[in-house]
Backbone as numpy.savetxt, mean C-alpha at the origin, in Angstrom:
# Nx Ny Nz CAx CAy CAz Cx Cy Cz
10.97 3.60 15.83 12.05 4.09 14.99 11.55 4.54 13.63
10.56 3.84 13.09 10.02 4.22 11.79 9.36 5.61 11.86
8.62 5.85 12.92 7.96 7.15 13.06 9.00 8.26 13.16
10.03 8.05 13.97 11.08 9.06 14.13 11.80 9.30 12.81
11.99 8.25 12.02 12.67 8.39 10.73 11.86 9.25 9.77
10.57 9.00 9.69 9.70 9.79 8.82 9.76 11.27 9.22
9.67 11.53 10.51 9.68 12.92 11.00 11.02 13.59 10.71
12.12 12.84 10.89 13.45 13.40 10.66 13.67 13.70 9.17
13.23 12.79 8.31 13.37 13.02 6.87 12.56 14.25 6.46
11.38 14.41 7.03 10.56 15.58 6.72 11.28 16.87 7.10
11.99 16.84 8.21 12.68 18.05 8.68 13.91 18.38 7.85
14.59 17.35 7.35 15.91 17.56 6.74 15.95 17.35 5.23
14.87 16.85 4.63 14.87 16.59 3.18 15.06 17.89 2.41
15.90 17.87 1.38 16.15 19.08 0.59 15.03 19.34 -0.40
13.83 19.56 0.12 12.67 19.79 -0.75 12.36 21.27 -0.83
11.81 21.67 -1.96 11.31 23.03 -2.05 10.13 23.19 -1.10
9.89 24.41 -0.70 8.87 24.64 0.32 7.48 24.22 -0.13
7.25 24.18 -1.43 5.91 23.84 -1.91 5.80 22.41 -2.43
6.81 21.58 -2.22 6.77 20.24 -2.79 7.11 19.16 -1.79
6.42 18.03 -1.85 6.71 16.91 -0.96 6.39 15.60 -1.63
6.27 14.54 -0.84 6.01 13.22 -1.41 5.36 12.32 -0.38
4.84 11.22 -0.86 4.34 10.17 0.02 5.50 9.26 0.40
5.26 8.37 1.36 6.27 7.38 1.72 5.58 6.14 2.26
6.03 4.97 1.80 5.47 3.70 2.26 6.61 2.71 2.42
6.72 2.14 3.62 7.86 1.27 3.95 7.36 -0.04 4.52
7.96 -1.16 4.05 7.73 -2.47 4.63 9.07 -2.98 5.13
9.19 -3.20 6.43 10.44 -3.65 7.04 10.21 -4.97 7.75
10.93 -6.03 7.33 10.82 -7.30 8.02 11.91 -7.43 9.06
11.50 -7.71 10.29 12.42 -8.02 11.38 11.95 -9.34 11.98
12.73 -10.39 11.78 12.33 -11.69 12.27 11.05 -12.15 11.60
10.09 -12.58 12.39 8.85 -13.09 11.85 7.76 -12.05 11.70
8.14 -10.78 11.74 7.15 -9.71 11.66 7.51 -8.71 10.55
6.47 -8.17 9.93 6.65 -7.10 8.95 6.06 -5.82 9.55
6.87 -4.78 9.59 6.45 -3.48 10.11 6.16 -2.58 8.91
4.92 -2.12 8.81 4.48 -1.35 7.65 4.17 0.07 8.09
4.91 1.03 7.52 4.71 2.45 7.84 4.28 3.18 6.57
3.26 4.02 6.68 2.72 4.68 5.49 2.28 6.10 5.82
2.68 7.03 4.96 2.21 8.41 5.06 1.84 8.88 3.66
0.56 9.18 3.46 0.14 9.65 2.15 -0.79 8.67 1.46
-0.92 8.86 0.13 -1.85 8.02 -0.62 -1.17 6.97 -1.49
0.14 6.76 -1.30 0.73 5.52 -1.79 0.29 4.42 -0.83
0.41 3.17 -1.24 -0.07 2.09 -0.37 0.88 0.90 -0.42
0.89 0.15 0.68 1.61 -1.12 0.73 0.63 -2.23 1.09
0.88 -3.41 0.55 0.04 -4.56 0.86 0.91 -5.75 1.21
0.35 -6.61 2.05 0.96 -7.90 2.37 -0.02 -8.96 1.86
0.48 -9.91 1.08 -0.39 -10.92 0.49 0.22 -12.30 0.62
-0.63 -13.32 0.47 -0.16 -14.70 0.50 -0.45 -15.37 -0.84
0.39 -16.34 -1.17 0.22 -17.13 -2.39 0.25 -18.61 -2.01
-0.78 -19.35 -2.39 -0.86 -20.78 -2.13 -0.30 -21.53 -3.33
0.80 -22.22 -3.14 1.46 -22.89 -4.26 0.65 -24.07 -4.79
-0.22 -24.64 -3.97 -1.03 -25.77 -4.42 -2.23 -25.33 -5.25
-2.89 -24.27 -4.80 -4.11 -23.81 -5.47 -3.90 -22.60 -6.36
-2.71 -21.96 -6.24 -2.38 -20.73 -6.96 -3.30 -19.57 -6.55
-3.88 -19.66 -5.37 -4.77 -18.61 -4.88 -3.96 -17.49 -4.22
-4.33 -16.27 -4.53 -3.67 -15.09 -3.95 -4.67 -14.37 -3.05
-4.26 -14.08 -1.83 -5.11 -13.37 -0.89 -4.36 -12.17 -0.32
-5.01 -11.02 -0.31 -4.44 -9.84 0.34 -4.79 -9.91 1.82
-3.76 -10.00 2.66 -3.97 -10.12 4.09 -4.05 -8.76 4.77
-3.39 -7.77 4.19 -3.34 -6.44 4.80 -3.03 -5.41 3.73
-3.62 -4.25 3.84 -3.29 -3.14 2.96 -3.40 -1.84 3.75
-2.47 -0.94 3.54 -2.50 0.33 4.25 -3.68 1.18 3.75
-4.10 2.08 4.58 -5.17 3.00 4.17 -4.56 4.13 3.35
-5.40 4.84 2.65 -4.99 6.09 2.00 -5.27 7.23 2.97
-4.26 8.03 3.25 -4.43 9.14 4.19 -5.13 10.29 3.47
-6.45 10.25 3.46 -7.24 11.26 2.77 -7.79 12.28 3.77
-7.85 13.57 3.38 -8.26 14.63 4.29 -9.68 14.50 4.84
-10.55 13.76 4.13 -11.93 13.68 4.61 -12.15 12.57 5.64
-11.12 11.78 5.95 -11.24 10.81 7.04 -11.49 11.59 8.34
-12.42 11.15 9.17 -12.82 11.95 10.34 -11.67 12.42 11.23
-10.75 11.50 11.58 -9.65 11.90 12.47 -8.65 12.82 11.77
-8.51 12.64 10.45 -7.60 13.49 9.71 -8.19 14.90 9.54
-9.45 14.95 9.20 -10.12 16.24 9.04 -10.13 17.03 10.35
-10.35 16.32 11.45 -10.38 16.98 12.75 -9.04 17.63 13.06
-7.94 16.92 12.80 -6.60 17.48 13.07 -6.32 18.69 12.18
-6.63 18.56 10.89 -6.37 19.65 9.94 -7.14 20.91 10.36
-8.40 20.75 10.68 -9.21 21.91 11.03 -8.79 22.51 12.36
-8.33 21.68 13.29 -7.84 22.21 14.58 -6.58 23.04 14.39
-5.80 22.74 13.35 -4.57 23.47 13.08 -4.80 24.63 12.11
-6.06 24.95 11.86 -6.38 26.10 11.02 -6.50 25.80 9.55
-6.45 24.53 9.18 -6.56 24.16 7.78 -8.00 24.02 7.34
-8.18 23.94 6.05 -9.51 23.78 5.47 -9.51 22.54 4.60
-10.56 21.71 4.74 -10.68 20.50 3.94 -11.79 20.69 2.91
-11.42 20.51 1.65 -12.39 20.56 0.57 -12.83 19.15 0.22
-14.14 18.91 0.22 -14.69 17.61 -0.17 -15.53 17.82 -1.42
-15.16 17.21 -2.54 -15.90 17.40 -3.80 -17.29 16.79 -3.71
-18.22 17.24 -4.53 -19.57 16.66 -4.54 -19.53 15.20 -4.99
-20.56 14.42 -4.63 -20.57 12.98 -4.92 -20.31 12.63 -6.39
-20.86 13.43 -7.29 -20.69 13.10 -8.71 -19.22 13.22 -9.14
-18.50 14.16 -8.55 -17.08 14.30 -8.88 -16.24 13.21 -8.21
-16.64 12.79 -7.01 -15.94 11.70 -6.34 -16.06 10.42 -7.18
-17.23 10.18 -7.77 -17.42 9.01 -8.63 -16.54 9.07 -9.86
-16.14 10.27 -10.25 -15.26 10.43 -11.41 -13.79 10.41 -11.02
-13.50 10.21 -9.72 -12.12 10.09 -9.27 -11.58 11.29 -8.54
-12.39 12.31 -8.31 -11.91 13.49 -7.58 -11.65 13.14 -6.12
-10.71 13.85 -5.50 -10.31 13.55 -4.12 -10.55 14.75 -3.21
-10.76 14.46 -1.95 -10.78 15.53 -0.95 -9.37 16.12 -0.86
-9.28 17.38 -0.41 -7.99 18.06 -0.39 -7.86 18.99 0.81
-6.61 19.15 1.27 -6.28 20.17 2.26 -5.92 21.43 1.49
-6.66 22.49 1.72 -6.45 23.74 0.99 -5.46 24.61 1.76
-4.44 25.12 1.04 -3.42 25.98 1.66 -2.91 26.97 0.63
-2.20 27.99 1.10 -1.64 29.01 0.22 -0.19 28.67 -0.09
0.14 28.55 -1.37 1.51 28.26 -1.79 2.40 29.45 -1.47
3.47 29.26 -0.68 4.32 30.39 -0.30 5.13 30.97 -1.46
5.27 30.22 -2.54 6.04 30.68 -3.69 5.17 31.51 -4.64
4.02 30.94 -4.98 3.15 31.60 -5.96 2.09 32.48 -5.33
1.79 32.21 -4.06 0.71 32.95 -3.41 -0.67 32.45 -3.76
-0.73 31.42 -4.59 -2.01 30.86 -5.00 -2.53 29.82 -4.03
-3.81 29.55 -4.10 -4.42 28.52 -3.25 -4.26 27.16 -3.91
-3.67 26.24 -3.18 -3.46 24.89 -3.67 -4.26 23.90 -2.84
-4.42 22.70 -3.36 -5.09 21.64 -2.63 -4.27 20.37 -2.66
-3.93 19.86 -1.49 -3.14 18.63 -1.39 -4.08 17.46 -1.11
-4.01 16.42 -1.96 -4.98 15.32 -1.90 -4.62 14.26 -0.88
-3.92 14.64 0.17 -3.60 13.70 1.26 -3.39 14.50 2.54
-3.54 13.82 3.66 -3.46 14.48 4.95 -2.16 14.20 5.68
-1.32 13.34 5.11 0.00 13.05 5.67 0.99 12.95 4.51
2.17 13.51 4.68 3.19 13.44 3.63 4.52 13.89 4.21
5.56 13.75 3.40 6.90 14.21 3.78 7.29 15.37 2.87
7.68 16.48 3.49 8.21 17.61 2.72 7.21 18.63 2.25
5.94 18.44 2.54 4.94 19.45 2.17 4.82 20.46 3.32
5.86 21.28 3.44 5.97 22.15 4.62 4.88 23.20 4.69
4.50 23.76 3.57 3.45 24.79 3.60 2.13 24.18 4.06
1.81 23.01 3.54 0.59 22.33 3.97 0.73 21.83 5.41
1.98 21.58 5.82 2.22 21.12 7.19 1.78 22.13 8.23
1.83 23.40 7.86 1.37 24.44 8.77 -0.14 24.39 8.96
-0.82 23.63 8.09 -2.28 23.52 8.14 -2.74 22.10 8.49
-1.85 21.34 9.12 -2.28 20.04 9.64 -1.85 18.81 8.88
-1.12 18.98 7.76 -0.59 17.82 7.04 0.70 17.39 7.73
0.73 16.19 8.28 1.85 15.76 9.11 2.64 14.62 8.45
3.93 14.47 8.82 4.74 13.38 8.26 4.64 12.09 9.07
3.96 12.11 10.20 3.88 10.94 11.07 3.12 9.83 10.36
3.73 8.66 10.17 3.05 7.58 9.45 2.13 6.77 10.35
1.18 6.09 9.74 0.48 5.03 10.44 1.38 3.81 10.39
1.47 3.07 11.48 2.36 1.90 11.55 1.56 0.70 12.03
1.66 -0.39 11.29 1.02 -1.65 11.67 2.05 -2.77 11.64
1.82 -3.78 12.45 2.73 -4.93 12.54 1.99 -6.18 12.08
2.58 -6.89 11.12 1.96 -8.08 10.54 2.77 -9.31 10.95
2.10 -10.31 11.49 2.73 -11.55 11.91 2.88 -12.48 10.71
4.08 -12.57 10.17 4.30 -13.39 8.97 4.07 -14.86 9.27
4.57 -15.34 10.39 4.38 -16.74 10.76 2.88 -17.05 10.91
2.15 -16.09 11.46 0.71 -16.29 11.61 0.01 -16.43 10.27
0.46 -15.65 9.27 -0.13 -15.76 7.94 0.15 -17.13 7.32
1.33 -17.67 7.59 1.70 -18.96 7.01 1.02 -20.11 7.75
1.14 -20.12 9.06 0.61 -21.23 9.84 -0.89 -21.11 10.08
-1.39 -19.89 10.06 -2.80 -19.68 10.33 -3.72 -20.13 9.23
-3.16 -20.49 8.08 -3.98 -20.93 6.96 -4.39 -22.40 7.10
-3.78 -23.10 8.06 -4.12 -24.52 8.24 -5.35 -24.61 9.13
-6.52 -24.60 8.50 -7.77 -24.45 9.22 -8.56 -25.74 9.34
-7.96 -26.89 9.10 -8.70 -28.14 9.22 -7.87 -29.16 9.99
-8.54 -30.10 10.59 -7.87 -31.05 11.48 -7.89 -32.45 10.89
-6.94 -33.28 11.33 -6.90 -34.68 10.93 -8.02 -35.44 11.65
-8.70 -36.31 10.92 -9.79 -37.10 11.51 -9.39 -38.57 11.56
-10.01 -39.29 12.51 -9.71 -40.71 12.69 -10.98 -41.52 12.41
-10.86 -42.52 11.51 -12.01 -43.37 11.19 -12.30 -44.28 12.38
-13.56 -44.26 12.84 -13.92 -45.01 14.05 -13.79 -46.52 13.86
-13.94 -47.00 12.63 -13.89 -48.44 12.38 -12.48 -48.94 12.11
-11.76 -48.24 11.19 -10.43 -48.72 10.80 -9.30 -48.12 11.62
-9.57 -46.97 12.22 -8.52 -46.30 12.98 -7.57 -45.51 12.11
-7.83 -45.49 10.80 -6.96 -44.75 9.89 -7.24 -43.25 9.99
-6.19 -42.49 9.80 -6.32 -41.04 9.84 -6.38 -40.47 8.44
-7.05 -39.33 8.31 -7.15 -38.68 7.00 -7.29 -37.19 7.20
-6.85 -36.45 6.19 -6.95 -35.00 6.21 -7.68 -34.56 4.95
-8.68 -33.68 5.07 -9.41 -33.23 3.87 -8.48 -32.66 2.82
-8.82 -32.92 1.56 -7.99 -32.44 0.45 -7.87 -30.93 0.48
-8.94 -30.27 0.95 -8.96 -28.80 0.96 -8.06 -28.20 2.02
-7.53 -29.04 2.92 -6.70 -28.52 4.00 -5.38 -28.01 3.44
-5.00 -26.82 3.88 -3.80 -26.18 3.38 -2.57 -26.56 4.19
-1.54 -27.00 3.53 -0.26 -27.25 4.17 0.47 -25.92 4.30
0.93 -25.60 5.51 1.58 -24.31 5.70 2.82 -24.16 4.83
3.41 -25.29 4.41 4.56 -25.21 3.53 4.22 -24.74 2.14
2.94 -24.70 1.81 2.49 -24.24 0.50 2.30 -22.73 0.45
2.37 -22.06 1.58 2.05 -20.64 1.64 3.30 -19.78 1.57
3.28 -18.85 0.63 4.33 -17.84 0.51 3.73 -16.47 0.83
4.57 -15.59 1.38 4.12 -14.25 1.76 4.98 -13.23 1.02
4.36 -12.20 0.49 5.11 -11.17 -0.21 4.50 -9.79 0.04
5.28 -8.76 -0.29 4.85 -7.38 -0.07 4.95 -6.60 -1.36
4.03 -5.66 -1.53 4.03 -4.75 -2.67 3.78 -3.34 -2.16
4.58 -2.39 -2.62 4.34 -0.97 -2.35 4.18 -0.26 -3.70
3.19 0.62 -3.79 2.94 1.29 -5.07 2.38 2.69 -4.84
2.67 3.58 -5.78 2.15 4.94 -5.69 0.73 5.01 -6.23
0.05 6.11 -5.91 -1.32 6.26 -6.38 -1.39 6.43 -7.89
-0.29 6.79 -8.53 -0.28 6.87 -9.98 -0.54 5.52 -10.62
-0.15 4.46 -9.94 -0.46 3.10 -10.39 -1.83 2.66 -9.89
-2.09 2.93 -8.61 -3.31 2.44 -7.97 -4.57 3.12 -8.48
-4.46 4.32 -9.01 -5.63 5.02 -9.53 -6.26 4.30 -10.72
-5.45 3.50 -11.42 -5.96 2.84 -12.62 -5.80 1.32 -12.62
-5.21 0.76 -11.56 -5.02 -0.68 -11.49 -5.68 -1.23 -10.23
-6.47 -2.28 -10.38 -7.10 -2.92 -9.23 -6.04 -3.57 -8.36
-6.15 -3.37 -7.05 -5.11 -3.83 -6.15 -5.02 -5.35 -6.11
-6.15 -6.03 -6.30 -6.13 -7.50 -6.33 -5.44 -8.01 -7.60
-5.64 -7.30 -8.71 -4.97 -7.68 -9.95 -3.47 -7.47 -9.84
-3.07 -6.40 -9.17 -1.64 -6.17 -8.95 -1.03 -7.31 -8.15
-1.70 -7.72 -7.06 -1.19 -8.80 -6.22 -1.06 -10.10 -7.01
-2.04 -10.41 -7.85 -2.01 -11.64 -8.63 -0.86 -11.64 -9.62
-0.67 -10.52 -10.32 0.41 -10.45 -11.32 1.78 -10.58 -10.65
1.94 -9.95 -9.50 3.23 -10.02 -8.81 3.46 -11.43 -8.27
2.43 -12.07 -7.73 2.58 -13.43 -7.22 3.01 -14.39 -8.33
2.40 -14.27 -9.50 2.78 -15.13 -10.62 4.24 -14.93 -11.00
4.72 -13.70 -10.90 6.10 -13.42 -11.28 7.10 -13.91 -10.23
6.68 -13.97 -8.98 7.59 -14.37 -7.91 7.65 -15.88 -7.70
6.53 -16.57 -7.96 6.45 -17.96 -7.52 6.12 -18.97 -8.62
5.66 -18.54 -9.76 5.32 -19.48 -10.83 6.49 -19.57 -11.80
6.98 -20.78 -12.01 8.19 -20.97 -12.80 8.06 -20.42 -14.22
6.89 -20.65 -14.83 6.70 -20.16 -16.20 6.16 -18.73 -16.23
6.05 -18.11 -15.10 5.54 -16.74 -15.04 6.59 -15.73 -15.50
6.20 -14.47 -15.64 7.15 -13.44 -16.07 8.17 -13.12 -14.99
9.27 -12.54 -15.39 10.25 -12.06 -14.41 9.60 -10.92 -13.63
9.89 -10.78 -12.33 9.29 -9.69 -11.55 9.47 -8.30 -12.17
10.62 -8.06 -12.79 10.83 -6.77 -13.43 9.87 -6.58 -14.62
9.66 -7.66 -15.35 8.74 -7.59 -16.49 7.30 -7.38 -16.02
6.93 -8.04 -14.92 5.59 -7.87 -14.37 5.36 -6.44 -13.92
6.35 -5.86 -13.25 6.24 -4.46 -12.80 6.17 -3.52 -13.99
6.99 -3.78 -15.00 6.97 -2.94 -16.20 5.62 -2.98 -16.89
5.01 -4.17 -16.93 3.69 -4.31 -17.55 2.64 -3.51 -16.78
2.67 -3.56 -15.45 1.72 -2.81 -14.64 1.90 -1.30 -14.84
3.15 -0.86 -14.88 3.43 0.56 -15.06 2.96 1.04 -16.43
3.23 0.23 -17.45 2.84 0.60 -18.81 1.32 0.69 -18.93
0.62 -0.26 -18.32 -0.85 -0.24 -18.36 -1.39 1.01 -17.69
-0.85 1.35 -16.52 -1.30 2.54 -15.81 -0.97 3.81 -16.59
0.22 3.86 -17.19 0.62 5.04 -17.96 -0.31 5.26 -19.15
-0.69 4.16 -19.81 -1.61 4.27 -20.94 -2.98 4.78 -20.50
-3.41 4.31 -19.32 -4.70 4.77 -18.80 -4.66 6.26 -18.46
-3.54 6.72 -17.90 -3.38 8.16 -17.63 -3.43 8.96 -18.94
-2.76 8.46 -19.96 -2.73 9.16 -21.25 -4.13 9.33 -21.81
-4.92 8.27 -21.74 -6.28 8.33 -22.26 -7.16 9.24 -21.41
-6.98 9.18 -20.09 -7.84 9.96 -19.19 -7.52 11.45 -19.24
-6.25 11.80 -19.46 -5.82 13.20 -19.42 -5.36 13.72 -20.78
-5.65 12.97 -21.82 -5.27 13.38 -23.18 -3.78 13.68 -23.31
-3.00 12.93 -22.57 -1.55 13.08 -22.65 -0.99 14.33 -21.99
-1.82 15.08 -21.27 -1.37 16.35 -20.69 -0.84 16.21 -19.27
-1.18 15.11 -18.60 -0.74 14.95 -17.21 -0.69 13.47 -16.86
0.31 13.13 -16.04 0.40 11.77 -15.51 1.05 11.83 -14.14
0.44 11.20 -13.17 1.00 11.18 -11.83 2.21 10.24 -11.79
3.01 10.38 -10.73 4.16 9.48 -10.57 3.69 8.04 -10.46
4.38 7.14 -11.16 4.02 5.72 -11.15 5.25 4.94 -10.71
5.13 4.24 -9.58 6.26 3.45 -9.08 5.73 2.24 -8.31
6.51 1.16 -8.32 6.13 -0.06 -7.61 7.39 -0.76 -7.12
7.31 -1.36 -5.94 8.40 -2.16 -5.38 7.81 -3.43 -4.80
8.51 -4.56 -4.97 8.00 -5.84 -4.49 9.10 -6.58 -3.75
8.68 -7.46 -2.83 9.66 -8.26 -2.08 8.99 -9.50 -1.50
9.72 -10.61 -1.49 9.27 -11.79 -0.76 9.51 -11.55 0.72
8.61 -12.07 1.55 8.78 -12.05 3.01 8.89 -13.50 3.45
10.05 -13.89 3.96 10.31 -15.28 4.25 10.76 -15.49 5.68
10.29 -16.58 6.29 10.76 -16.93 7.63 12.19 -17.42 7.59
12.70 -17.78 6.40 14.09 -18.21 6.27 15.04 -17.09 6.66
14.56 -15.83 6.59 15.40 -14.69 6.94 15.68 -14.62 8.43
14.92 -15.41 9.22 15.11 -15.39 10.67 16.39 -16.09 11.03
16.74 -17.14 10.29 17.88 -17.97 10.65 19.20 -17.35 10.21
């Protein structure tokens, strides 16, 4: 259903012929999270240990970049051209692009992703709205963290569990979706940590304040990098993923 929805939105969205967008969706149904992504925005699923305050990223979507082998193959088979910048420019943040002719201006443009919604002109050259979809087992993330067993003392018969053993009740799971305007200047692990503190630590910031801080930091970095002349879209969405939603 997620794939069909992405394709239908691409067909019916009231977008100009030369403009489109990325899309990243996290949908929880029962004990599973269904993650659909098209473009270079990204979604992550992470865990937070309430005892140790440790944050771990369990899953993150890929960036649909034109130079990925399977993506490049599709684009070129559909008559598109993939531009890959030289290594020194890649180190400076340059991206591979699908080159196409803008139907409005007649100029040659380059789209820095191989999947998107509403980029109809680039779609004729292999840029598709079909998302990658992965399924994450939320219960597995919670229960799977209990990696140690109870031991029995041979002399006293008493049982004990190592202090390092994680109680599954200590594990929380959450999701974050963010655009590349944020991700280009913010480390994904730092994003996960800040959001976890806002969701689960009593003295932590409100989630809205945490998101605002991340956006402001990224916006400042864009200003410095582009001398205030350009800034990509910056957006973030967060949500707890709970097994309580099953009942």
